[in-house]
Amino acid sequence: MSVTAAKGFRAAGVAAGIKDSGGPDLALVVNDGPRRAAAGVFTANRVKAAPVLWSQQVLRGGRVSSVVLNSGGANACTGPLGFQDTHATAEEAASALGHGAAEVAVCSTGLIGTRLPMDKLLPGVGAAAERLSEYGGEKAALAIKTTDTVHKTSVARGEGGWTVGGMAKGAGMLAPSLATMLVVLTTDADVDAAGLDAALREASRTTFDRIDSDGCLSTNDTVLLLASGSSEVAPEQGEFTEAVRTVCDDLAQQLIHDAEGASKDIRIEVVNAADEGDAVEVGRSIARNNLLKCAVHGEDPNWGRVLSAIGTTGAAFEPDRLNVAVNGVWVCQNGSVGEDRDKVDMRFREVRITADLAEGSASAVIWTNDLTADYVHENSAYSS
Amino acid sequence: MSVTAAKGFRAAGVAAGIKDSGGPDLALVVNDGPRRAAAGVFTANRVKAAPVLWSQQVLRGGRVSSVVLNSGGANACTGPLGFQDTHATAEEAASALGHGAAEVAVCSTGLIGTRLPMDKLLPGVGAAAERLSEYGGEKAALAIKTTDTVHKTSVARGEGGWTVGGMAKGAGMLAPSLATMLVVLTTDADVDAAGLDAALREASRTTFDRIDSDGCLSTNDTVLLLASGSSEVAPEQGEFTEAVRTVCDDLAQQLIHDAEGASKDIRIEVVNAADEGDAVEVGRSIARNNLLKCAVHGEDPNWGRVLSAIGTTGAAFEPDRLNVAVNGVWVCQNGSVGEDRDKVDMRFREVRITADLAEGSASAVIWTNDLTADYVHENSAYSS
């Protein structure tokens, strides 16, 4: 499934020796066309890794013939030599596959601030090219894992015989852990670069952009959408966008479920906001409140911490009209004590927090995780 | 010492029964004049506790004759009845002390969203009034502790026989843990309300405002500065401000040293910024990066996490000109690998991170703590 669920794509995943563990660490995805249209969204961090700077240039052409992805090193903050490494990676793939280096996107993930072992990575590109297969999607998804405990793939089928598939890695969100989110989506629908770009931006906006595991924006986040056109079906744009959104949503949920050290997935729904911007701002502020995340870990419906997070935003609201529910129990009503907090059952992994701003009719959902001792351990015990 | 180091002040601390533990939980500070000038700064959180709303009104008059402080309950998000409770507290103190309720500031700290036990609190105000003493400063400082492991006091002496003293409680900053920061400063210098206000704002700006233990802005933060004028010395404004700043800085450091669960105090100095605003924005972004705080806990000089935090800001900088030192070792130079990270010794409690933006000549220092399993435990194991 994964990136080879759609027709016109081949993929491979190999162990190039980049990771000390000897596990799979290099993936290759090839678009065999006939169309080779592509779109991408990248991290908003102003400190961008070399592969992000490179791939942004490639995507400007709207055409991608192959993607090289490696785990075991982010190639971020590595200076001009790091950029040369990315360039050499693209050249190696281009040479092995017989197309131009300017059509090769590159993604890297792992520790910031160390050069990649190019003596291992370049032979790995050649080895992956030899193993390319229309059944290689799972192996590719396995090769991009870092702190992920499972690999993540998803597929949606469109009416009339077209498909959107994809793979993801990461222990967080579009602003995740430095473990970094990478996503490659493929489709055999016949969509040009502009259509892909519009669909990807709309789909990301309400999926990857609304998960926020730990508030830390990566230097390497990349989401690519490649179209082969091999189904020879050109879906209506809205229908296509919805299929892309479905796959993005599924992958985003898989990222949250596998976030570093998490024991709870927290769904924060902000309702009755003046506009969507307010709803997202409030949701994100709640999602980034360490004290609330600790309280949820302790299964404590501590709505005071929700109100104190709302209070730090510039959103339209009156403090004495705010309402907060935890798992459906309105523990805060009109900015004060509401239903009995002992009615709240927080034993299950999913916790739903609803914040009612009582101002308008806009809403948004943000997903986050609890803050746990395991998160601290995973991010303090070794460099990642 | 504490709030009774300056002449013209009496204080007391008693166990009123607000805390289940039976420990001291109510403090009273009285200004015996001749001057009773006052200034205050309050939380920027838009969800403000009842005592904050009350005390903001009191401070508008520039005159405070007494301050009632309680631990064991924040009286935040308690609606109109909670505000009535604060009002009744001020009336009780006014009646016991023989001045107007409009001259009584009130501060509360503890759990958000529960009413205070007024049947215990009001008699406690009377009991404290009976125990007022010019040596009562330490007892008052003890009575305002919540998760604090030690009480915090400080004193500075001015030329010519005047004094600034103070007490603080809190496990964080002006935007701290919901354990909430409360500070009362007193002086016998002869300064009017406008002079107090100017000195307090300037002193807070570079002390309490630049500590950020966990990024969570309280509903109850209050810093009060009261002048009795009983030294009959009117210091020059700059000299007075510096004495206030010295006491604020000392108390701010004591708050950081006692932050919940912390094992490291992290001094983040941003240098060569285009202006002070940029320096503060970058410092705060680094201070709020959970991944960096975990890395410091693990004694890992993970400068990539510093760069990724800088990259989320709007400050002026070029990624390839950034330099970062940890404990004096420039592990990142020109946005890339610098000196050997193995040279960094992080065994001691204080960790110094220097971020050089290479843009201008402005600088700022922000203090924060590491993120630890103990912090998670302290904030998940029970409501606070």
mmCIF file of N, CA, C and O in Angstrom, chain A residues 45-47 77-79 112-113 177-178 216-217 289-291 294-295 298 300 302-305 307-308 311-315 317 319 335-337 341 371-373 375-376 379-380 383-384, chain B residues 45-47 77-79 112-113 177-178 216-217 289-291 294-295 297-298 300 302-305 307-308 311-315 317 319 335-337 341 371-373 375-376 379-380 383-384:
data_model
loop_
_atom_site.group_PDB
_atom_site.id
_atom_site.type_symbol
_atom_site.label_atom_id
_atom_site.label_comp_id
_atom_site.label_asym_id
_atom_site.label_seq_id
_atom_site.Cartn_x
_atom_site.Cartn_y
_atom_site.Cartn_z
ATOM 1 N N ASN A 45 9.789 26.783 10.019
ATOM 2 C CA ASN A 45 10.981 27.181 10.773
ATOM 3 C C ASN A 45 11.940 27.916 9.839
ATOM 4 O O ASN A 45 12.200 27.476 8.724
ATOM 5 N N ARG A 46 12.470 29.059 10.324
ATOM 6 C CA ARG A 46 13.382 29.841 9.486
ATOM 7 C C ARG A 46 14.764 29.210 9.423
ATOM 8 O O ARG A 46 15.559 29.549 8.552
ATOM 9 N N VAL A 47 15.045 28.312 10.362
ATOM 10 C CA VAL A 47 16.263 27.516 10.259
ATOM 11 C C VAL A 47 15.872 26.225 9.558
ATOM 12 O O VAL A 47 15.252 25.353 10.140
ATOM 13 N N CYS A 77 21.612 22.480 9.814
ATOM 14 C CA CYS A 77 22.690 23.242 10.463
ATOM 15 C C CYS A 77 24.033 22.612 10.146
ATOM 16 O O CYS A 77 24.872 22.399 11.027
ATOM 17 N N THR A 78 24.227 22.298 8.891
ATOM 18 C CA THR A 78 25.465 21.659 8.433
ATOM 19 C C THR A 78 26.200 22.533 7.425
ATOM 20 O O THR A 78 27.189 22.083 6.820
ATOM 21 N N GLY A 79 25.685 23.759 7.196
ATOM 22 C CA GLY A 79 26.406 24.708 6.365
ATOM 23 C C GLY A 79 26.424 24.353 4.879
ATOM 24 O O GLY A 79 25.688 23.471 4.430
ATOM 25 N N ILE A 112 20.121 16.945 14.431
ATOM 26 C CA ILE A 112 20.566 18.201 13.828
ATOM 27 C C ILE A 112 22.051 18.398 14.101
ATOM 28 O O ILE A 112 22.544 18.062 15.165
ATOM 29 N N GLY A 113 22.759 18.970 13.095
ATOM 30 C CA GLY A 113 24.110 19.449 13.374
ATOM 31 C C GLY A 113 25.208 18.437 13.163
ATOM 32 O O GLY A 113 26.326 18.630 13.638
ATOM 33 N N SER A 177 8.356 17.270 17.238
ATOM 34 C CA SER A 177 9.651 16.905 17.778
ATOM 35 C C SER A 177 10.707 16.991 16.698
ATOM 36 O O SER A 177 10.430 16.894 15.514
ATOM 37 N N LEU A 178 11.953 17.159 17.112
ATOM 38 C CA LEU A 178 13.026 17.153 16.119
ATOM 39 C C LEU A 178 13.146 15.790 15.472
ATOM 40 O O LEU A 178 13.938 15.612 14.560
ATOM 41 N N CYS A 216 7.158 22.004 19.360
ATOM 42 C CA CYS A 216 8.509 22.277 18.851
ATOM 43 C C CYS A 216 8.553 22.111 17.339
ATOM 44 O O CYS A 216 8.310 21.031 16.813
ATOM 45 N N LEU A 217 8.871 23.201 16.661
ATOM 46 C CA LEU A 217 8.809 23.247 15.197
ATOM 47 C C LEU A 217 10.117 22.737 14.609
ATOM 48 O O LEU A 217 11.165 23.295 14.855
ATOM 49 N N ASN A 289 -0.003 23.974 26.676
ATOM 50 C CA ASN A 289 0.086 24.268 28.107
ATOM 51 C C ASN A 289 0.609 23.043 28.863
ATOM 52 O O ASN A 289 -0.115 22.068 29.057
ATOM 53 N N ASN A 290 1.861 23.118 29.267
ATOM 54 C CA ASN A 290 2.486 21.965 29.936
ATOM 55 C C ASN A 290 1.726 21.523 31.178
ATOM 56 O O ASN A 290 1.652 20.330 31.470
ATOM 57 N N LEU A 291 1.194 22.490 31.925
ATOM 58 C CA LEU A 291 0.488 22.110 33.160
ATOM 59 C C LEU A 291 -0.765 21.313 32.844
ATOM 60 O O LEU A 291 -1.079 20.325 33.508
ATOM 61 N N CYS A 294 0.204 17.827 31.779
ATOM 62 C CA CYS A 294 0.518 17.010 32.958
ATOM 63 C C CYS A 294 -0.769 16.561 33.662
ATOM 64 O O CYS A 294 -0.881 15.415 34.086
ATOM 65 N N ALA A 295 -1.725 17.477 33.784
ATOM 66 C CA ALA A 295 -2.981 17.144 34.469
ATOM 67 C C ALA A 295 -3.701 16.014 33.733
ATOM 68 O O ALA A 295 -4.214 15.078 34.367
ATOM 69 N N GLY A 298 -2.293 12.811 34.485
ATOM 70 C CA GLY A 298 -2.740 12.325 35.793
ATOM 71 C C GLY A 298 -4.242 12.098 35.872
ATOM 72 O O GLY A 298 -4.777 11.875 36.955
ATOM 73 N N ASP A 300 -6.677 14.118 35.578
ATOM 74 C CA ASP A 300 -7.262 15.156 36.428
ATOM 75 C C ASP A 300 -7.953 16.176 35.509
ATOM 76 O O ASP A 300 -7.291 16.825 34.704
ATOM 77 N N ASN A 302 -8.585 19.180 35.123
ATOM 78 C CA ASN A 302 -8.194 20.452 35.727
ATOM 79 C C ASN A 302 -8.558 21.609 34.792
ATOM 80 O O ASN A 302 -7.690 22.176 34.115
ATOM 81 N N TRP A 303 -9.829 21.998 34.777
ATOM 82 C CA TRP A 303 -10.310 22.992 33.805
ATOM 83 C C TRP A 303 -9.736 24.385 34.065
ATOM 84 O O TRP A 303 -9.704 25.221 33.168
ATOM 85 N N GLY A 304 -9.251 24.643 35.273
ATOM 86 C CA GLY A 304 -8.616 25.923 35.563
ATOM 87 C C GLY A 304 -7.414 26.162 34.659
ATOM 88 O O GLY A 304 -7.144 27.283 34.234
ATOM 89 N N ARG A 305 -6.700 25.068 34.340
ATOM 90 C CA ARG A 305 -5.542 25.194 33.463
ATOM 91 C C ARG A 305 -5.972 25.476 32.024
ATOM 92 O O ARG A 305 -5.223 26.084 31.265
ATOM 93 N N LEU A 307 -8.692 27.349 31.289
ATOM 94 C CA LEU A 307 -9.030 28.773 31.302
ATOM 95 C C LEU A 307 -7.782 29.644 31.333
ATOM 96 O O LEU A 307 -7.708 30.677 30.660
ATOM 97 N N SER A 308 -6.783 29.236 32.089
ATOM 98 C CA SER A 308 -5.579 30.065 32.153
ATOM 99 C C SER A 308 -4.865 30.067 30.805
ATOM 100 O O SER A 308 -4.247 31.061 30.429
ATOM 101 N N GLY A 311 -6.779 32.405 28.524
ATOM 102 C CA GLY A 311 -6.542 33.790 28.935
ATOM 103 C C GLY A 311 -5.280 34.413 28.380
ATOM 104 O O GLY A 311 -5.122 35.637 28.421
ATOM 105 N N THR A 312 -4.370 33.589 27.862
ATOM 106 C CA THR A 312 -3.134 34.141 27.302
ATOM 107 C C THR A 312 -3.291 34.523 25.828
ATOM 108 O O THR A 312 -2.364 35.055 25.241
ATOM 109 N N THR A 313 -4.452 34.235 25.227
ATOM 110 C CA THR A 313 -4.628 34.492 23.789
ATOM 111 C C THR A 313 -5.260 35.861 23.550
ATOM 112 O O THR A 313 -5.755 36.505 24.474
ATOM 113 N N GLY A 314 -5.250 36.269 22.287
ATOM 114 C CA GLY A 314 -5.894 37.519 21.914
ATOM 115 C C GLY A 314 -7.285 37.293 21.333
ATOM 116 O O GLY A 314 -7.895 38.218 20.790
ATOM 117 N N ALA A 315 -7.809 36.081 21.432
ATOM 118 C CA ALA A 315 -9.111 35.746 20.843
ATOM 119 C C ALA A 315 -10.245 36.529 21.513
ATOM 120 O O ALA A 315 -10.121 36.957 22.664
ATOM 121 N N PHE A 317 -13.340 36.833 23.584
ATOM 122 C CA PHE A 317 -14.130 36.089 24.573
ATOM 123 C C PHE A 317 -14.296 36.947 25.818
ATOM 124 O O PHE A 317 -13.515 37.862 26.064
ATOM 125 N N PRO A 319 -14.306 36.411 29.912
ATOM 126 C CA PRO A 319 -13.956 35.375 30.890
ATOM 127 C C PRO A 319 -15.171 34.754 31.587
ATOM 128 O O PRO A 319 -15.193 33.549 31.833
ATOM 129 N N GLY A 335 -17.454 30.593 33.129
ATOM 130 C CA GLY A 335 -16.173 30.974 33.718
ATOM 131 C C GLY A 335 -15.990 30.545 35.145
ATOM 132 O O GLY A 335 -15.029 30.974 35.795
ATOM 133 N N SER A 336 -16.901 29.697 35.646
ATOM 134 C CA SER A 336 -16.828 29.300 37.047
ATOM 135 C C SER A 336 -17.160 27.814 37.174
ATOM 136 O O SER A 336 -17.321 27.106 36.189
ATOM 137 N N VAL A 337 -17.286 27.367 38.400
ATOM 138 C CA VAL A 337 -17.511 25.947 38.653
ATOM 139 C C VAL A 337 -18.801 25.461 37.997
ATOM 140 O O VAL A 337 -19.844 26.098 38.127
ATOM 141 N N ARG A 341 -16.850 17.540 38.865
ATOM 142 C CA ARG A 341 -15.700 16.998 38.146
ATOM 143 C C ARG A 341 -15.508 15.502 38.393
ATOM 144 O O ARG A 341 -14.826 14.827 37.612
ATOM 145 N N LEU A 371 1.840 15.209 28.647
ATOM 146 C CA LEU A 371 3.274 15.345 28.934
ATOM 147 C C LEU A 371 3.613 14.341 30.014
ATOM 148 O O LEU A 371 2.994 14.330 31.087
ATOM 149 N N THR A 372 4.581 13.488 29.725
ATOM 150 C CA THR A 372 4.836 12.350 30.600
ATOM 151 C C THR A 372 6.308 12.255 30.973
ATOM 152 O O THR A 372 7.173 12.846 30.309
ATOM 153 N N ALA A 373 6.575 11.509 32.015
ATOM 154 C CA ALA A 373 7.969 11.244 32.384
ATOM 155 C C ALA A 373 8.676 10.508 31.256
ATOM 156 O O ALA A 373 9.878 10.704 31.039
ATOM 157 N N TYR A 375 8.250 11.025 28.062
ATOM 158 C CA TYR A 375 8.666 12.045 27.095
ATOM 159 C C TYR A 375 9.980 12.669 27.544
ATOM 160 O O TYR A 375 10.910 12.839 26.754
ATOM 161 N N VAL A 376 10.045 13.023 28.835
ATOM 162 C CA VAL A 376 11.276 13.622 29.369
ATOM 163 C C VAL A 376 12.430 12.645 29.198
ATOM 164 O O VAL A 376 13.511 13.012 28.720
ATOM 165 N N ASN A 379 13.692 12.277 25.607
ATOM 166 C CA ASN A 379 14.350 13.447 25.035
ATOM 167 C C ASN A 379 15.480 13.989 25.896
ATOM 168 O O ASN A 379 16.019 15.054 25.597
ATOM 169 N N SER A 380 15.824 13.276 26.957
ATOM 170 C CA SER A 380 16.951 13.720 27.781
ATOM 171 C C SER A 380 18.027 12.642 27.873
ATOM 172 O O SER A 380 19.179 12.938 28.141
ATOM 173 N N SER A 383 20.893 12.127 22.615
ATOM 174 C CA SER A 383 20.663 13.140 21.576
ATOM 175 C C SER A 383 19.726 12.588 20.522
ATOM 176 O O SER A 383 19.857 11.440 20.104
ATOM 177 N N SER A 384 18.773 13.401 20.104
ATOM 178 C CA SER A 384 17.887 12.985 19.002
ATOM 179 C C SER A 384 17.457 14.218 18.241
ATOM 180 O O SER A 384 17.716 15.333 18.659
ATOM 181 N N ASN B 45 -2.601 37.694 32.110
ATOM 182 C CA ASN B 45 -3.643 36.735 31.719
ATOM 183 C C ASN B 45 -4.996 37.437 31.710
ATOM 184 O O ASN B 45 -5.338 38.173 32.634
ATOM 185 N N ARG B 46 -5.782 37.208 30.633
ATOM 186 C CA ARG B 46 -7.083 37.862 30.543
ATOM 187 C C ARG B 46 -8.111 37.196 31.454
ATOM 188 O O ARG B 46 -9.166 37.772 31.726
ATOM 189 N N VAL B 47 -7.831 35.977 31.873
ATOM 190 C CA VAL B 47 -8.655 35.350 32.908
ATOM 191 C C VAL B 47 -7.984 35.673 34.243
ATOM 192 O O VAL B 47 -6.962 35.102 34.595
ATOM 193 N N CYS B 77 -11.695 32.049 38.731
ATOM 194 C CA CYS B 77 -12.780 31.348 38.053
ATOM 195 C C CYS B 77 -13.840 30.914 39.068
ATOM 196 O O CYS B 77 -14.310 29.774 39.067
ATOM 197 N N THR B 78 -14.201 31.835 39.926
ATOM 198 C CA THR B 78 -15.186 31.555 40.968
ATOM 199 C C THR B 78 -16.406 32.461 40.834
ATOM 200 O O THR B 78 -17.274 32.461 41.730
ATOM 201 N N GLY B 79 -16.458 33.265 39.752
ATOM 202 C CA GLY B 79 -17.658 34.045 39.462
ATOM 203 C C GLY B 79 -17.886 35.200 40.423
ATOM 204 O O GLY B 79 -17.015 35.552 41.228
ATOM 205 N N ILE B 112 -7.226 26.739 41.157
ATOM 206 C CA ILE B 112 -8.226 27.523 40.437
ATOM 207 C C ILE B 112 -9.578 26.812 40.503
ATOM 208 O O ILE B 112 -9.643 25.591 40.459
ATOM 209 N N GLY B 113 -10.652 27.588 40.587
ATOM 210 C CA GLY B 113 -11.978 27.016 40.374
ATOM 211 C C GLY B 113 -12.642 26.465 41.621
ATOM 212 O O GLY B 113 -13.599 25.697 41.516
ATOM 213 N N SER B 177 3.893 28.738 36.827
ATOM 214 C CA SER B 177 2.987 27.678 37.230
ATOM 215 C C SER B 177 1.733 28.259 37.861
ATOM 216 O O SER B 177 1.733 29.360 38.395
ATOM 217 N N LEU B 178 0.672 27.505 37.842
ATOM 218 C CA LEU B 178 -0.545 27.963 38.513
ATOM 219 C C LEU B 178 -0.319 28.031 40.017
ATOM 220 O O LEU B 178 -1.187 28.482 40.755
ATOM 221 N N CYS B 216 3.713 28.928 31.504
ATOM 222 C CA CYS B 216 2.282 28.960 31.817
ATOM 223 C C CYS B 216 1.950 30.211 32.638
ATOM 224 O O CYS B 216 2.435 30.383 33.751
ATOM 225 N N LEU B 217 1.093 31.054 32.062
ATOM 226 C CA LEU B 217 0.788 32.360 32.652
ATOM 227 C C LEU B 217 -0.336 32.224 33.675
ATOM 228 O O LEU B 217 -1.435 31.809 33.347
ATOM 229 N N ASN B 289 11.185 25.897 24.899
ATOM 230 C CA ASN B 289 11.326 24.723 24.036
ATOM 231 C C ASN B 289 11.492 23.461 24.888
ATOM 232 O O ASN B 289 12.540 23.223 25.471
ATOM 233 N N ASN B 290 10.432 22.667 24.934
ATOM 234 C CA ASN B 290 10.452 21.481 25.797
ATOM 235 C C ASN B 290 11.592 20.534 25.459
ATOM 236 O O ASN B 290 12.172 19.903 26.345
ATOM 237 N N LEU B 291 11.889 20.403 24.170
ATOM 238 C CA LEU B 291 12.947 19.466 23.795
ATOM 239 C C LEU B 291 14.299 19.936 24.316
ATOM 240 O O LEU B 291 15.098 19.139 24.807
ATOM 241 N N CYS B 294 14.451 19.319 28.038
ATOM 242 C CA CYS B 294 14.753 17.908 28.300
ATOM 243 C C CYS B 294 16.241 17.622 28.074
ATOM 244 O O CYS B 294 16.871 16.902 28.854
ATOM 245 N N ALA B 295 16.796 18.185 27.002
ATOM 246 C CA ALA B 295 18.206 17.943 26.688
ATOM 247 C C ALA B 295 19.093 18.452 27.817
ATOM 248 O O ALA B 295 20.047 17.771 28.226
ATOM 249 N N HIS B 297 18.263 18.785 30.891
ATOM 250 C CA HIS B 297 18.082 17.841 31.999
ATOM 251 C C HIS B 297 19.024 16.650 31.835
ATOM 252 O O HIS B 297 19.612 16.171 32.794
ATOM 253 N N GLY B 298 19.186 16.192 30.607
ATOM 254 C CA GLY B 298 20.069 15.052 30.324
ATOM 255 C C GLY B 298 21.528 15.469 30.145
ATOM 256 O O GLY B 298 22.349 14.661 29.716
ATOM 257 N N ASP B 300 22.900 17.295 27.937
ATOM 258 C CA ASP B 300 23.250 17.137 26.522
ATOM 259 C C ASP B 300 23.280 18.534 25.886
ATOM 260 O O ASP B 300 22.254 19.201 25.826
ATOM 261 N N ASN B 302 22.657 20.102 23.314
ATOM 262 C CA ASN B 302 21.994 19.874 22.023
ATOM 263 C C ASN B 302 21.668 21.211 21.366
ATOM 264 O O ASN B 302 20.531 21.681 21.376
ATOM 265 N N TRP B 303 22.650 21.842 20.731
ATOM 266 C CA TRP B 303 22.489 23.190 20.175
ATOM 267 C C TRP B 303 21.531 23.217 18.991
ATOM 268 O O TRP B 303 20.978 24.262 18.673
ATOM 269 N N GLY B 304 21.296 22.074 18.352
ATOM 270 C CA GLY B 304 20.323 22.031 17.257
ATOM 271 C C GLY B 304 18.944 22.448 17.735
ATOM 272 O O GLY B 304 18.178 23.082 17.006
ATOM 273 N N ARG B 305 18.624 22.094 18.989
ATOM 274 C CA ARG B 305 17.317 22.466 19.543
ATOM 275 C C ARG B 305 17.256 23.959 19.840
ATOM 276 O O ARG B 305 16.180 24.557 19.832
ATOM 277 N N LEU B 307 18.848 26.239 17.890
ATOM 278 C CA LEU B 307 18.633 26.834 16.568
ATOM 279 C C LEU B 307 17.199 26.646 16.097
ATOM 280 O O LEU B 307 16.603 27.546 15.505
ATOM 281 N N SER B 308 16.634 25.476 16.364
ATOM 282 C CA SER B 308 15.258 25.256 15.901
ATOM 283 C C SER B 308 14.292 26.167 16.655
ATOM 284 O O SER B 308 13.277 26.602 16.101
ATOM 285 N N GLY B 311 14.603 29.645 15.173
ATOM 286 C CA GLY B 311 13.985 29.670 13.841
ATOM 287 C C GLY B 311 12.488 29.891 13.855
ATOM 288 O O GLY B 311 11.894 30.193 12.823
ATOM 289 N N THR B 312 11.845 29.726 15.002
ATOM 290 C CA THR B 312 10.390 29.941 15.069
ATOM 291 C C THR B 312 10.046 31.395 15.346
ATOM 292 O O THR B 312 8.870 31.751 15.369
ATOM 293 N N THR B 313 11.041 32.257 15.572
ATOM 294 C CA THR B 313 10.769 33.649 15.937
ATOM 295 C C THR B 313 10.770 34.552 14.709
ATOM 296 O O THR B 313 11.199 34.149 13.629
ATOM 297 N N GLY B 314 10.311 35.778 14.923
ATOM 298 C CA GLY B 314 10.345 36.771 13.858
ATOM 299 C C GLY B 314 11.537 37.708 13.979
ATOM 300 O O GLY B 314 11.612 38.719 13.271
ATOM 301 N N ALA B 315 12.479 37.392 14.858
ATOM 302 C CA ALA B 315 13.631 38.279 15.089
ATOM 303 C C ALA B 315 14.513 38.377 13.850
ATOM 304 O O ALA B 315 14.528 37.475 13.010
ATOM 305 N N PHE B 317 17.689 37.832 11.941
ATOM 306 C CA PHE B 317 18.910 37.015 11.968
ATOM 307 C C PHE B 317 19.038 36.286 10.639
ATOM 308 O O PHE B 317 18.041 36.094 9.934
ATOM 309 N N PRO B 319 20.220 32.560 9.302
ATOM 310 C CA PRO B 319 20.519 31.238 9.865
ATOM 311 C C PRO B 319 22.005 30.876 9.805
ATOM 312 O O PRO B 319 22.525 30.259 10.737
ATOM 313 N N GLY B 335 25.960 28.988 12.192
ATOM 314 C CA GLY B 335 24.805 28.134 11.905
ATOM 315 C C GLY B 335 25.150 26.680 11.696
ATOM 316 O O GLY B 335 24.293 25.894 11.277
ATOM 317 N N SER B 336 26.380 26.288 11.985
ATOM 318 C CA SER B 336 26.800 24.914 11.727
ATOM 319 C C SER B 336 27.694 24.431 12.877
ATOM 320 O O SER B 336 27.856 25.111 13.883
ATOM 321 N N VAL B 337 28.260 23.253 12.711
ATOM 322 C CA VAL B 337 29.042 22.636 13.772
ATOM 323 C C VAL B 337 30.226 23.516 14.170
ATOM 324 O O VAL B 337 30.955 24.003 13.309
ATOM 325 N N ARG B 341 31.588 19.363 21.109
ATOM 326 C CA ARG B 341 30.588 19.380 22.164
ATOM 327 C C ARG B 341 31.028 18.589 23.396
ATOM 328 O O ARG B 341 30.492 18.788 24.477
ATOM 329 N N LEU B 371 13.209 20.557 32.076
ATOM 330 C CA LEU B 371 11.939 19.826 32.168
ATOM 331 C C LEU B 371 12.267 18.420 32.647
ATOM 332 O O LEU B 371 13.075 17.720 32.024
ATOM 333 N N THR B 372 11.630 18.016 33.727
ATOM 334 C CA THR B 372 12.025 16.769 34.390
ATOM 335 C C THR B 372 10.819 15.886 34.661
ATOM 336 O O THR B 372 9.669 16.343 34.655
ATOM 337 N N ALA B 373 11.110 14.629 34.910
ATOM 338 C CA ALA B 373 10.047 13.708 35.304
ATOM 339 C C ALA B 373 9.405 14.171 36.613
ATOM 340 O O ALA B 373 8.205 13.989 36.829
ATOM 341 N N TYR B 375 8.852 17.276 37.474
ATOM 342 C CA TYR B 375 7.859 18.303 37.115
ATOM 343 C C TYR B 375 6.556 17.636 36.676
ATOM 344 O O TYR B 375 5.466 18.045 37.085
ATOM 345 N N VAL B 376 6.688 16.629 35.836
ATOM 346 C CA VAL B 376 5.489 15.914 35.376
ATOM 347 C C VAL B 376 4.762 15.302 36.567
ATOM 348 O O VAL B 376 3.542 15.431 36.703
ATOM 349 N N ASN B 379 2.905 17.825 38.766
ATOM 350 C CA ASN B 379 1.756 18.473 38.150
ATOM 351 C C ASN B 379 0.736 17.500 37.576
ATOM 352 O O ASN B 379 -0.205 17.910 36.911
ATOM 353 N N SER B 380 0.942 16.203 37.801
ATOM 354 C CA SER B 380 -0.044 15.227 37.333
ATOM 355 C C SER B 380 -0.585 14.389 38.474
ATOM 356 O O SER B 380 -1.669 13.836 38.371
ATOM 357 N N SER B 383 -4.255 17.707 41.895
ATOM 358 C CA SER B 383 -4.654 19.034 41.430
ATOM 359 C C SER B 383 -3.866 20.100 42.158
ATOM 360 O O SER B 383 -3.668 20.023 43.360
ATOM 361 N N SER B 384 -3.399 21.105 41.403
ATOM 362 C CA SER B 384 -2.729 22.240 42.037
ATOM 363 C C SER B 384 -2.990 23.481 41.216
ATOM 364 O O SER B 384 -3.567 23.418 40.153
#
